[in-house]
Tab-separated table of C-alpha atoms in Angstrom:
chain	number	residue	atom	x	y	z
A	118	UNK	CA	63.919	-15.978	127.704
A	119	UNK	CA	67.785	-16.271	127.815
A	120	UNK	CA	69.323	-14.762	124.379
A	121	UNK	CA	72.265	-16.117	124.782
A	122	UNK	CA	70.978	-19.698	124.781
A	123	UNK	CA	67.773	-19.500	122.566
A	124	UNK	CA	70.434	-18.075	119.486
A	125	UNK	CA	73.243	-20.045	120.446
A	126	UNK	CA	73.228	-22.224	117.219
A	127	UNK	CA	73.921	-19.095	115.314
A	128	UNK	CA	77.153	-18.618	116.671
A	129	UNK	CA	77.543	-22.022	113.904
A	130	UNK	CA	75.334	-21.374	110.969
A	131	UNK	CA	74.500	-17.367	110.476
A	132	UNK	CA	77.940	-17.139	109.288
A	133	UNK	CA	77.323	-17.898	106.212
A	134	UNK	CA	75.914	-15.007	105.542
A	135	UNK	CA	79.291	-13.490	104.851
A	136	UNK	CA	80.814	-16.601	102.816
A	137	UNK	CA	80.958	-14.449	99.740
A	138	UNK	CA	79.656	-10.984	100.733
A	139	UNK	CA	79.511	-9.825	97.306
A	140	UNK	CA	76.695	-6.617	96.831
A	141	UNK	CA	78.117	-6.539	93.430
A	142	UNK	CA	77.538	-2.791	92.113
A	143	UNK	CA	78.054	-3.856	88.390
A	144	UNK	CA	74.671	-4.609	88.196
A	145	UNK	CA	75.913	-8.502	87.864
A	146	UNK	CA	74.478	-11.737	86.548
A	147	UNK	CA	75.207	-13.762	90.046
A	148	UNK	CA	78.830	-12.529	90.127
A	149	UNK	CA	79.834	-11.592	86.610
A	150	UNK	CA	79.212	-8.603	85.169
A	151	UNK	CA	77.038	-7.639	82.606
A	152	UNK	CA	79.711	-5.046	80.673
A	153	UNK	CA	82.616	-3.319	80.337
A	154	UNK	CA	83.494	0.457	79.471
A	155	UNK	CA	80.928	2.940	78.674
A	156	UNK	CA	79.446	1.803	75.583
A	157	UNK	CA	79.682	-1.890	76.301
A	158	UNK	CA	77.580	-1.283	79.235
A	159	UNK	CA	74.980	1.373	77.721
A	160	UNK	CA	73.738	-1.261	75.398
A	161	UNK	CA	73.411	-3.816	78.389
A	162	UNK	CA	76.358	-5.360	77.961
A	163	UNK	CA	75.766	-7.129	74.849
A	164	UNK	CA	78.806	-8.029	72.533
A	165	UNK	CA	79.162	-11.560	71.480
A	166	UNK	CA	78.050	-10.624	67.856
A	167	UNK	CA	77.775	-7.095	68.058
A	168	UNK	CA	80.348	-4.036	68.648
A	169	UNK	CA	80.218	-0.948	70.312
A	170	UNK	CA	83.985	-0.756	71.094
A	171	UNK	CA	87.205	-2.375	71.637
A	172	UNK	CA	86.998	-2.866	75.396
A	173	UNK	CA	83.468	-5.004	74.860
A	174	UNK	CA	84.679	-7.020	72.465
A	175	UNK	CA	87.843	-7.648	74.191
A	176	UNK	CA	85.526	-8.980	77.639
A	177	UNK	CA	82.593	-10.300	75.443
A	178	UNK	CA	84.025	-12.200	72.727
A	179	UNK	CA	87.859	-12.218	71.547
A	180	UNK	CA	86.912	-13.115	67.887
A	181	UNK	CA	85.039	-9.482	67.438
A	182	UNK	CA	88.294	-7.671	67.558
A	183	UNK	CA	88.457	-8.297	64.104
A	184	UNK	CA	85.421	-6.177	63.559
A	185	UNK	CA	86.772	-3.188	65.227
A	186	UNK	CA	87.074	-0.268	63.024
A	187	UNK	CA	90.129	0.264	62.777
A	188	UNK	CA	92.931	0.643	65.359
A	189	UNK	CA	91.205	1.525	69.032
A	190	UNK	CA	92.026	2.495	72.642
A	191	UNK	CA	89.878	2.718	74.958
A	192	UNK	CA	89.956	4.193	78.480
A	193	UNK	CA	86.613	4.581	80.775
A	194	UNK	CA	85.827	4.534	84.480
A	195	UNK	CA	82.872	3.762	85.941
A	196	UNK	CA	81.034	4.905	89.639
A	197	UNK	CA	78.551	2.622	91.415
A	198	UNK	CA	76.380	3.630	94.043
A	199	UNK	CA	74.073	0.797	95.780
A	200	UNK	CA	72.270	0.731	98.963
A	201	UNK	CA	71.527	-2.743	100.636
A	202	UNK	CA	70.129	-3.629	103.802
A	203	UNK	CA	70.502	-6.787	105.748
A	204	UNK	CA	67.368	-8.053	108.069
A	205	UNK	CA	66.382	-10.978	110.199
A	206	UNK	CA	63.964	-12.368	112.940
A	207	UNK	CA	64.051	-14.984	115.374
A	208	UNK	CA	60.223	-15.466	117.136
A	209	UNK	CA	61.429	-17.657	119.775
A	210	UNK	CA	63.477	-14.963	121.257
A	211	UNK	CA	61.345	-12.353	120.169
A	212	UNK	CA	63.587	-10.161	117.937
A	213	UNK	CA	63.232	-8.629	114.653
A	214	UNK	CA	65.219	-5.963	112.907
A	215	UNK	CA	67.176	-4.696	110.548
A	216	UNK	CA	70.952	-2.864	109.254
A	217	UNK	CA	72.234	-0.767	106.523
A	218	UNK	CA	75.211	-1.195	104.581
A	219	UNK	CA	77.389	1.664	104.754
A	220	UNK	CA	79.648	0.402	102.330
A	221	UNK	CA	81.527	3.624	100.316
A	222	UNK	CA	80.683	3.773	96.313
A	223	UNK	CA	82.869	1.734	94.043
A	224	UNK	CA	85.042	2.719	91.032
A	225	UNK	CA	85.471	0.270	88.277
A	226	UNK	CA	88.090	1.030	85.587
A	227	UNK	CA	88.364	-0.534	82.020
A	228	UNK	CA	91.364	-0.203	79.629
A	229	UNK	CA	90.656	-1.603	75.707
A	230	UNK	CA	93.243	-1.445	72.884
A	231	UNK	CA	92.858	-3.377	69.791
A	232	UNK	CA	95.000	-3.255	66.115
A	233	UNK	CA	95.379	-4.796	63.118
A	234	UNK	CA	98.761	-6.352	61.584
A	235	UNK	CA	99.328	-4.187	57.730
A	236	UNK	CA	97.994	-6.683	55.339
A	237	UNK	CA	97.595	-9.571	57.081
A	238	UNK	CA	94.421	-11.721	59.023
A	239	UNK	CA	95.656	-10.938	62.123
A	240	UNK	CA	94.243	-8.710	64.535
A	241	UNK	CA	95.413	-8.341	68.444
A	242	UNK	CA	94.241	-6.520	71.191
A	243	UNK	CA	94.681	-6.364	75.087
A	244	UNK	CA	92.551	-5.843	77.739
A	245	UNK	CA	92.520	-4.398	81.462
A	246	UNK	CA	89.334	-3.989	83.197
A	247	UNK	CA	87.544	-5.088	86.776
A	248	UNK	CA	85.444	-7.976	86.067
A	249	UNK	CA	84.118	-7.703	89.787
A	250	UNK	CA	83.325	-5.801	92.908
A	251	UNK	CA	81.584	-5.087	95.678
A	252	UNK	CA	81.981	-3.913	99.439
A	253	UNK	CA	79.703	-4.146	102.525
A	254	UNK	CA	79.790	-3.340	105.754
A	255	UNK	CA	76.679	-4.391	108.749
A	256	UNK	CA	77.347	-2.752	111.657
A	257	UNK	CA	76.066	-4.945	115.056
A	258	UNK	CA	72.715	-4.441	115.761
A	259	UNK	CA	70.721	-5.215	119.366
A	260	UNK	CA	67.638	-6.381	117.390
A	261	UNK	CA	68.432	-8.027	114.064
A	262	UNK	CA	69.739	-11.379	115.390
A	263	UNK	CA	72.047	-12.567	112.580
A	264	UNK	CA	74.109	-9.060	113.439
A	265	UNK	CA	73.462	-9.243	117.269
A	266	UNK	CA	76.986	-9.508	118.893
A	267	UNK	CA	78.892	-12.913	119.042
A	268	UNK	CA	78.171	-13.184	123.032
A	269	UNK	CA	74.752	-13.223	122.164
A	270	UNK	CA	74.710	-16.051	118.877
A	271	UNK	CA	74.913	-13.709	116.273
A	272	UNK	CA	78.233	-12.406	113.756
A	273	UNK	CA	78.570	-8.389	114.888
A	274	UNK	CA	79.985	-6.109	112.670
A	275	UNK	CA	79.831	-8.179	109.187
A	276	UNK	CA	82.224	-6.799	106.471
A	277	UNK	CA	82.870	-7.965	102.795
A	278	UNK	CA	85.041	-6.959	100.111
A	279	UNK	CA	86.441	-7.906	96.730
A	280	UNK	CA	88.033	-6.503	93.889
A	281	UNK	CA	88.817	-8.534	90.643
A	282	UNK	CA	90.938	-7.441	87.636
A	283	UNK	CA	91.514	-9.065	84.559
A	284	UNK	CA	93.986	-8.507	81.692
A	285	UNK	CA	93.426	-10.206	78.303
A	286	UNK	CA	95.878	-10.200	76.025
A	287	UNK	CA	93.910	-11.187	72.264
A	288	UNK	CA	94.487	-12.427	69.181
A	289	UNK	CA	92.011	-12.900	66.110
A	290	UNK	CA	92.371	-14.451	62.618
A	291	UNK	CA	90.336	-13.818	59.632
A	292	UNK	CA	89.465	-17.344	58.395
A	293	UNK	CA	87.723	-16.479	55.630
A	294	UNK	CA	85.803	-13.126	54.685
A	295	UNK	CA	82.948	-14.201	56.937
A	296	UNK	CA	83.961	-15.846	59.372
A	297	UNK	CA	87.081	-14.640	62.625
A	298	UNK	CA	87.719	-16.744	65.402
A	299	UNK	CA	89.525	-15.270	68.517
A	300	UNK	CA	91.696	-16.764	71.662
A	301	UNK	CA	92.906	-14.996	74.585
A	302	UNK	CA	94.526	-16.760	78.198
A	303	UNK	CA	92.818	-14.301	80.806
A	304	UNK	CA	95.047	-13.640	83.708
A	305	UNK	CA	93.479	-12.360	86.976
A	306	UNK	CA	94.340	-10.761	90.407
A	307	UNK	CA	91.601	-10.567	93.369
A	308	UNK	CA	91.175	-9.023	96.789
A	309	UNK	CA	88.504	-11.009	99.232
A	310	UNK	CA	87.849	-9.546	102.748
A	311	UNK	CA	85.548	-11.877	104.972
A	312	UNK	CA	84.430	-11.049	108.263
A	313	UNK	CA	84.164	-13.145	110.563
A	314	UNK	CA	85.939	-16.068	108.771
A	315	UNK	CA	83.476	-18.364	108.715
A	316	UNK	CA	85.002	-20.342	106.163
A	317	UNK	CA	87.543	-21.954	108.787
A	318	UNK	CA	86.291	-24.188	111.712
A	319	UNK	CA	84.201	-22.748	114.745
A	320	UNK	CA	86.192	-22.020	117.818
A	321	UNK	CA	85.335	-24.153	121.332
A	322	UNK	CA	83.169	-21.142	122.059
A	323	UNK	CA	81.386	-21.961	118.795
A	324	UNK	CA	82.134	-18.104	117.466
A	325	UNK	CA	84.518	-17.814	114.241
A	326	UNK	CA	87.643	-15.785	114.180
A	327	UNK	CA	87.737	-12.252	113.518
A	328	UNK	CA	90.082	-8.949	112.706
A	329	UNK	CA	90.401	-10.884	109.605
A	330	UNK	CA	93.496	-9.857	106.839
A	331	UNK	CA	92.519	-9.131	102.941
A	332	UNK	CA	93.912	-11.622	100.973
A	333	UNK	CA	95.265	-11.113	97.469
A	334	UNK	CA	95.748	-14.123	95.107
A	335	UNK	CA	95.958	-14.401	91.522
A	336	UNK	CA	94.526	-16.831	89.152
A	337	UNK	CA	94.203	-17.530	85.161
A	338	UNK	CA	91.798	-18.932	82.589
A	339	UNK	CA	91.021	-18.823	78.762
A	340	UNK	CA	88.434	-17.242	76.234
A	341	UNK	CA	87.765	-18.548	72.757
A	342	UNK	CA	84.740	-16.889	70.420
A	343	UNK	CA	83.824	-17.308	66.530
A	344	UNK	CA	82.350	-14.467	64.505
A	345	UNK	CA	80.206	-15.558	61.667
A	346	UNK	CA	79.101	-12.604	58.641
A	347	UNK	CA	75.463	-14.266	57.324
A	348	UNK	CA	75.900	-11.583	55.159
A	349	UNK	CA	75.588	-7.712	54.949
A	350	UNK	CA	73.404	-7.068	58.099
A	351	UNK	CA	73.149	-10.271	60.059
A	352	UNK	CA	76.193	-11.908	62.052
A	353	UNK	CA	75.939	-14.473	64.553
A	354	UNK	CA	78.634	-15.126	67.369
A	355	UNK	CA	80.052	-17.610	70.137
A	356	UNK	CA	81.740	-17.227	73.416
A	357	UNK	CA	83.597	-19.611	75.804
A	358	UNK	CA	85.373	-18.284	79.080
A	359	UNK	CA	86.620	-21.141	81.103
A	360	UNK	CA	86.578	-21.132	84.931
A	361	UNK	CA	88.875	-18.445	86.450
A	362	UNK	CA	91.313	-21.158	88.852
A	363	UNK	CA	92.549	-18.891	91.543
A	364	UNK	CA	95.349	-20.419	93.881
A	365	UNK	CA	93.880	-20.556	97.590
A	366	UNK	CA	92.986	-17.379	99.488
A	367	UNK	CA	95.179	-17.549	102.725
A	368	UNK	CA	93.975	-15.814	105.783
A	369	UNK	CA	95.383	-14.888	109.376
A	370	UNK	CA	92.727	-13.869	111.910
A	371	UNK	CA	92.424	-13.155	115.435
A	372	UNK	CA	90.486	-15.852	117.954
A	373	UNK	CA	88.835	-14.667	120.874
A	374	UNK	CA	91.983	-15.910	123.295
A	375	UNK	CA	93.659	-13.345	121.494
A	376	UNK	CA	96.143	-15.755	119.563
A	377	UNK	CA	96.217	-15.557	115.563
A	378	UNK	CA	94.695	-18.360	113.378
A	379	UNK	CA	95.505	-19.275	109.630
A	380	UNK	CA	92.861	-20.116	107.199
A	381	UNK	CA	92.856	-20.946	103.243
A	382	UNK	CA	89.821	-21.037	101.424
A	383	UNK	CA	89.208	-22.263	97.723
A	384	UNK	CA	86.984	-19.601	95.751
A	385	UNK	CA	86.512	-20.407	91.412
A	386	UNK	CA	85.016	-18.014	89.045
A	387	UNK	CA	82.146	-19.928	86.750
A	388	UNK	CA	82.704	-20.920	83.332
A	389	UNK	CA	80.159	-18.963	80.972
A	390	UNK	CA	78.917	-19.841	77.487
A	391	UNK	CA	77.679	-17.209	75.006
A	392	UNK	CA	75.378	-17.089	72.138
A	393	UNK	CA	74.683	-13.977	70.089
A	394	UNK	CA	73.240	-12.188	67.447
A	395	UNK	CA	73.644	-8.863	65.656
A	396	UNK	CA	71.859	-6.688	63.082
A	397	UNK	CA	72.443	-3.688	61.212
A	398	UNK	CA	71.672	-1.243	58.183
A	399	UNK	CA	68.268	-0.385	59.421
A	400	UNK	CA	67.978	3.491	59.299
A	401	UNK	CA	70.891	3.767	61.278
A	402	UNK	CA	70.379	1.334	63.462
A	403	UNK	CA	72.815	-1.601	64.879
A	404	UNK	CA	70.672	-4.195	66.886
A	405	UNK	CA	72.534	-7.202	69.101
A	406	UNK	CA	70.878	-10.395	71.269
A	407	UNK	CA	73.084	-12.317	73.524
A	408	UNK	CA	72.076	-15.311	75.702
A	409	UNK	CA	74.684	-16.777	78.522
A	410	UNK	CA	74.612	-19.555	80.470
A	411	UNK	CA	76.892	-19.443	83.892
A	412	UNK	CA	77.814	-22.691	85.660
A	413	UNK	CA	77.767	-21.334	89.160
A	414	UNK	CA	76.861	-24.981	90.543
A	415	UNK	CA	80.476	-26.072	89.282
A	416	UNK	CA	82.708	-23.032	90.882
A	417	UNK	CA	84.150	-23.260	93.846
A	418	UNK	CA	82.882	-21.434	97.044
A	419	UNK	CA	79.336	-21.108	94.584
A	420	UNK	CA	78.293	-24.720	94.210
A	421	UNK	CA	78.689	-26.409	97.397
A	422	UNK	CA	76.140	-25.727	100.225
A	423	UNK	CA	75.520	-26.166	104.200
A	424	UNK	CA	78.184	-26.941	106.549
A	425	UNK	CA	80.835	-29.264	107.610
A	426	UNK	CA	81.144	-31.262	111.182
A	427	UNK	CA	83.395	-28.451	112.311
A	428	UNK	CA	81.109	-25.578	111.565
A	429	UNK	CA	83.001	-24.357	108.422
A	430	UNK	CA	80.530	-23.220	105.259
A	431	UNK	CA	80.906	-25.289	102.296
A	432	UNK	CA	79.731	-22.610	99.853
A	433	UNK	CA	76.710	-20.278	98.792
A	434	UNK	CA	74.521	-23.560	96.950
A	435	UNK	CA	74.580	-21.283	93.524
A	436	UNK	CA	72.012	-22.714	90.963
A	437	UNK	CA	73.229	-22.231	87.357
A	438	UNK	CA	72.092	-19.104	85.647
A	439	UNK	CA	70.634	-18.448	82.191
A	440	UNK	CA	70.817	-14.918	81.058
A	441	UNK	CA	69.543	-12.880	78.348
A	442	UNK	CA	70.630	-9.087	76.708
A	443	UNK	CA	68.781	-6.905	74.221
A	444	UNK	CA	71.006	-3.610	73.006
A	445	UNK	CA	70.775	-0.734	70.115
A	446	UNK	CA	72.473	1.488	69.439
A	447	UNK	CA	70.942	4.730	67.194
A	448	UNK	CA	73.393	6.922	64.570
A	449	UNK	CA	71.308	10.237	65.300
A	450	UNK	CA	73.670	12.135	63.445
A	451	UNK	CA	77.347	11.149	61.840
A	452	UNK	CA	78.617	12.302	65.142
A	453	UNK	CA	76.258	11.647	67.773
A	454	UNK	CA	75.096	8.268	68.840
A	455	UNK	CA	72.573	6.869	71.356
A	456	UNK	CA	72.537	3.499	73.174
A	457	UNK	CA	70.139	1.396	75.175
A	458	UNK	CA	70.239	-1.778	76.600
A	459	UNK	CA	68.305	-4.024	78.660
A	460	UNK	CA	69.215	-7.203	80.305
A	461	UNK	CA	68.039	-10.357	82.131
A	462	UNK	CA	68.707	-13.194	84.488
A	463	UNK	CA	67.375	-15.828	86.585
A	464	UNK	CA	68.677	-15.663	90.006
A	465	UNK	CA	71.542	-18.488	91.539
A	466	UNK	CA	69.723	-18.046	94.882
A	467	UNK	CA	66.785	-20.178	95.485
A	468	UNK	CA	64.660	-19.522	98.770
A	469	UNK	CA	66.103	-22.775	100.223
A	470	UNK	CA	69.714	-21.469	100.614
A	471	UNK	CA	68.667	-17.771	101.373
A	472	UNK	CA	70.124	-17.380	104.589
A	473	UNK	CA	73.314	-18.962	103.067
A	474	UNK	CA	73.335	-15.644	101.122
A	475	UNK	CA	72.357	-13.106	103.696
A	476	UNK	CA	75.143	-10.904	103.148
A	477	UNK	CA	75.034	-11.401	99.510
A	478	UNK	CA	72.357	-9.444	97.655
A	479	UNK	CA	73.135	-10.904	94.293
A	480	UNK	CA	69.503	-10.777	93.861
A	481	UNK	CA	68.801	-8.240	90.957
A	482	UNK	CA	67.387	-9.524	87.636
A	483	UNK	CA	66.871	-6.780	85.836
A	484	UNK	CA	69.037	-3.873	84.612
A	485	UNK	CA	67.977	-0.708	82.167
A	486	UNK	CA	70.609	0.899	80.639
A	487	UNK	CA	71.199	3.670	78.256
A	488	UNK	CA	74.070	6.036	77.226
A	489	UNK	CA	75.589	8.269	74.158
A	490	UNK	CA	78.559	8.239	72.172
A	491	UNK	CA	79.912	11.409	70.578
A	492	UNK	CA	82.639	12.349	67.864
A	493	UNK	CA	84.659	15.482	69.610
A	494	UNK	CA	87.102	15.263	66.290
A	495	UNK	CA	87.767	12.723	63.591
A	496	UNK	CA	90.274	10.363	66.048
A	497	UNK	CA	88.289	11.003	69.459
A	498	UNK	CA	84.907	9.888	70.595
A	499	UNK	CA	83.354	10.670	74.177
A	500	UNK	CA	81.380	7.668	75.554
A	501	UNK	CA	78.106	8.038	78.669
A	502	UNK	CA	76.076	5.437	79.893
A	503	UNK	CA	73.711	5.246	83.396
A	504	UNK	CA	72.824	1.878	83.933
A	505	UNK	CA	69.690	1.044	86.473
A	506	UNK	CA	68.826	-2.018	88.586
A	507	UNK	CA	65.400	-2.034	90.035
A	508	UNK	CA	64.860	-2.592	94.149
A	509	UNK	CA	64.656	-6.200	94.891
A	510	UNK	CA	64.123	-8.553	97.872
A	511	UNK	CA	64.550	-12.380	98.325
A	512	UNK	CA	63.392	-13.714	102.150
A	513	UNK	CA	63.631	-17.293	103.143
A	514	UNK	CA	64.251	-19.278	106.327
A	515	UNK	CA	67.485	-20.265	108.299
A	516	UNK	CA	68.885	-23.339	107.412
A	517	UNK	CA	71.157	-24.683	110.201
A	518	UNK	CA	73.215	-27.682	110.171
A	519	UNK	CA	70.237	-29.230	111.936
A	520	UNK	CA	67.613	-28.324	109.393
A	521	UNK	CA	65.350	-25.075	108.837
A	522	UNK	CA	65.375	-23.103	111.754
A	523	UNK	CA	61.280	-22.448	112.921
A	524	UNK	CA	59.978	-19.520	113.297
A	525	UNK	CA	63.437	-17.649	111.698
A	526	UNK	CA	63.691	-15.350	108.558
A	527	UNK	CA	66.328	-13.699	106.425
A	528	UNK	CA	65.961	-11.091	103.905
A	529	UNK	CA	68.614	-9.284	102.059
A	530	UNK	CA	67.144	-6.130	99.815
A	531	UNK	CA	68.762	-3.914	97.072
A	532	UNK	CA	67.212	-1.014	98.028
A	533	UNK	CA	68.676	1.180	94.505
A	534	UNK	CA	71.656	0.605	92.091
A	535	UNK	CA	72.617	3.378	90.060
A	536	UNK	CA	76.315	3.753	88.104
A	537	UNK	CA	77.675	6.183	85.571
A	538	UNK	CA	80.308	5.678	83.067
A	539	UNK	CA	82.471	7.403	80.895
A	540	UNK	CA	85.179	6.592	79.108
A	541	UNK	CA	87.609	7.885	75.072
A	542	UNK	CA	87.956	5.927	72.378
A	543	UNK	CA	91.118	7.188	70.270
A	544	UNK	CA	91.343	6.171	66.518
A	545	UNK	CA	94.848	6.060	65.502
């Protein structure tokens, strides 16, 4: 049977598999992360009414800065490692395989100072940390059709990359003894790599562009939270982050003619709500619950789905996400504390827009973390965590701009996800 015409559809809707390729190594919920810094993370990222640290309550929820012993900096990096691997098949041309990212590790910093104003309500804070992340790179493969060469309907070598940073500058005012609220604009800067762009039209040949540019853009937003004491040992909390609005991603790529092209492309980051809960005075130990709720299906480049009469992806057809944390965190000596976390999340990609996401192994529900904090003198404490995402694997058939492909399959697997952190906390 002739490849090049049994797969030659492909060359329109496989694409897609690279419209966000986001293997995010921060252990995400969808795209967000779960934490940030060391002891924000160890205790699976949960902050909204408890704290660990100035850094997670500067990311979680602005109004917990007031709870921050203290004055606080904060200064931790963190080191992702994450295999994924990218397969598809194609029975009516008989081929079946499969490729390996070989994507390099990722380093995440975080950067967390917080103080209070001498007798007054006020407390501020600011905030510099990567909110996002990930790299991947499918070489062409002869067997696994959606990375067979373009001549032959598939994309070739796919390769995705992004790096968001946030800086939150934060203030917090003590309403009342039990109760702070917080506010803080959020002002971001991001890096997106997609190859090939399949976010612009097909060309005549019905390939997309490629030796595609990283584009930089920047982009801003707002967080609001509330603190509420119940009393000595029980506080609840709220959290509002409002979309991240990004101005448009602009793009120059090569076609195959060998002329340049220029694309822009419109890419959102969700609005999520937070609920939490926090205990403590239990033998030591500090106990928080946070629930989130992330509206992927509003975000641009998340919500939208399928394709437009020129071949172009709308977007990855994101469902919205609930999510649920559970941390502690242990005082095993005045010095020496220990921190464990586990968190939870439905996943944005249903089977039906799979191979919209083939390149995009946001698939991970589950993350296991743990980590230690110890006092090296009275002003300086040393912060581990290792966080842990079991494998996972999420299969599903080709949709085309014609309807499910027969007799075609994608999966995308996280084969492991492992990161370490480690970060100071200064008292001064």
């Amino acid at each position: 049977m002739d490849i090049t015409n049994a797969s030659r559809s492909w060359k329109k809707y496989c694409c897609s598999v690279v419209l966000m390729m986001m293997p995010i190594p921060l252990f995400a919920q969808g795209v967000a992360i779960t934490g940030v810094g060391p002891s924000n993370r160890a205790v699976g990222g949960v902050g909204v009414a408890m704290t660990t640290d100035a850094t997670g309550a500067l990311h979680t929820n602005p109004a917990t800065i007031s709870s921050v012993e203290g004055n606080e900096a904060d200064l931790g990096l963190e080191m992702v490692w994450m295999n994924t691997k990218l397969g598809s098949s194609l029975s009516s041309v008989g081929l079946s395989g499969e490729v390996e990212s070989s994507a390099d590790e990722l380093y995440v910093p975080s950067l967390g100072v917080v103080w209070g104003a001498d007798d007054t309500d006020w407390t501020f804070g600011v905030g510099a940390f990567g909110v996002a992340g990930f790299s991947a790179d499918y070489e062409p493969s002869a067997t696994s059709p959606i990375s067979a060469p373009p001549q032959f309907g598939g994309l070739g070598n796919i390769i995705g990359s992004m790096r968001m940073f946030q800086v939150v500058p934060t203030v917090a005012y003590q309403v009342s003894d039990d109760v702070s609220i917080g506010f803080a604009p959020t002002l971001s800067i991001a890096q997106v790599r997609i190859e090939p762009m399949i976010f612009g039209p097909a060309q005549p040949n019905g390939t997309y562009t490629t030796h595609v540019d990283e584009s930089t853009t920047y982009g801003g937003g707002f967080q609001v939270g509330v603190l509420w004491k119940y009393d000595e040992n029980i506080q609840f909390g709220g959290a509002l982050k409002s979309p991240q609005w990004f101005e448009d991603f602009d793009y120059t790529s090569m076609t195959t003619a060998g002329g340049s092209r220029s694309d822009s492309i419109t890419i959102e980051y969700p609005m999520i709500a937070s609920l939490g809960v926090g205990y403590s005075g239990a033998c030591g130990w500090t106990f928080g619950v946070d629930t989130r709720y992330f509206f992927y299906s509003d975000a641009a480049g998340f919500g939208d789905a399928g394709f437009r009469p020129d071949g172009s992806s709308r977007g990855l057809g994101w469902d919205n996400v609930f999510a649920v944390a559970v941390g502690a965190e242990y005082a095993i000596t005045d010095d020496l504390q220990w921190r464990v976390g586990y968190s939870f999340n439905e996943n944005p990609i249903s089977a039906a827009v799979v191979s919209l996401n083939a390149g995009t192994p946001l698939i991970q529900q589950h993350g296991i973390s743990t980590g230690f904090g110890y006092r090296l003198t009275s002003d300086t404490t040393l912060s581990l965590a290792t966080i842990y995402v079991p494998s996972e694997k999420l299969g599903g058939p080709l949709q085309s701009p014609f309807g499910e492909v027969p007799g075609s399959e994608v999966e995308i697997e996280v084969d492991y996800s492992f990161s370490v952190a480690a970060g100071v906390s200064y008292q001064f």
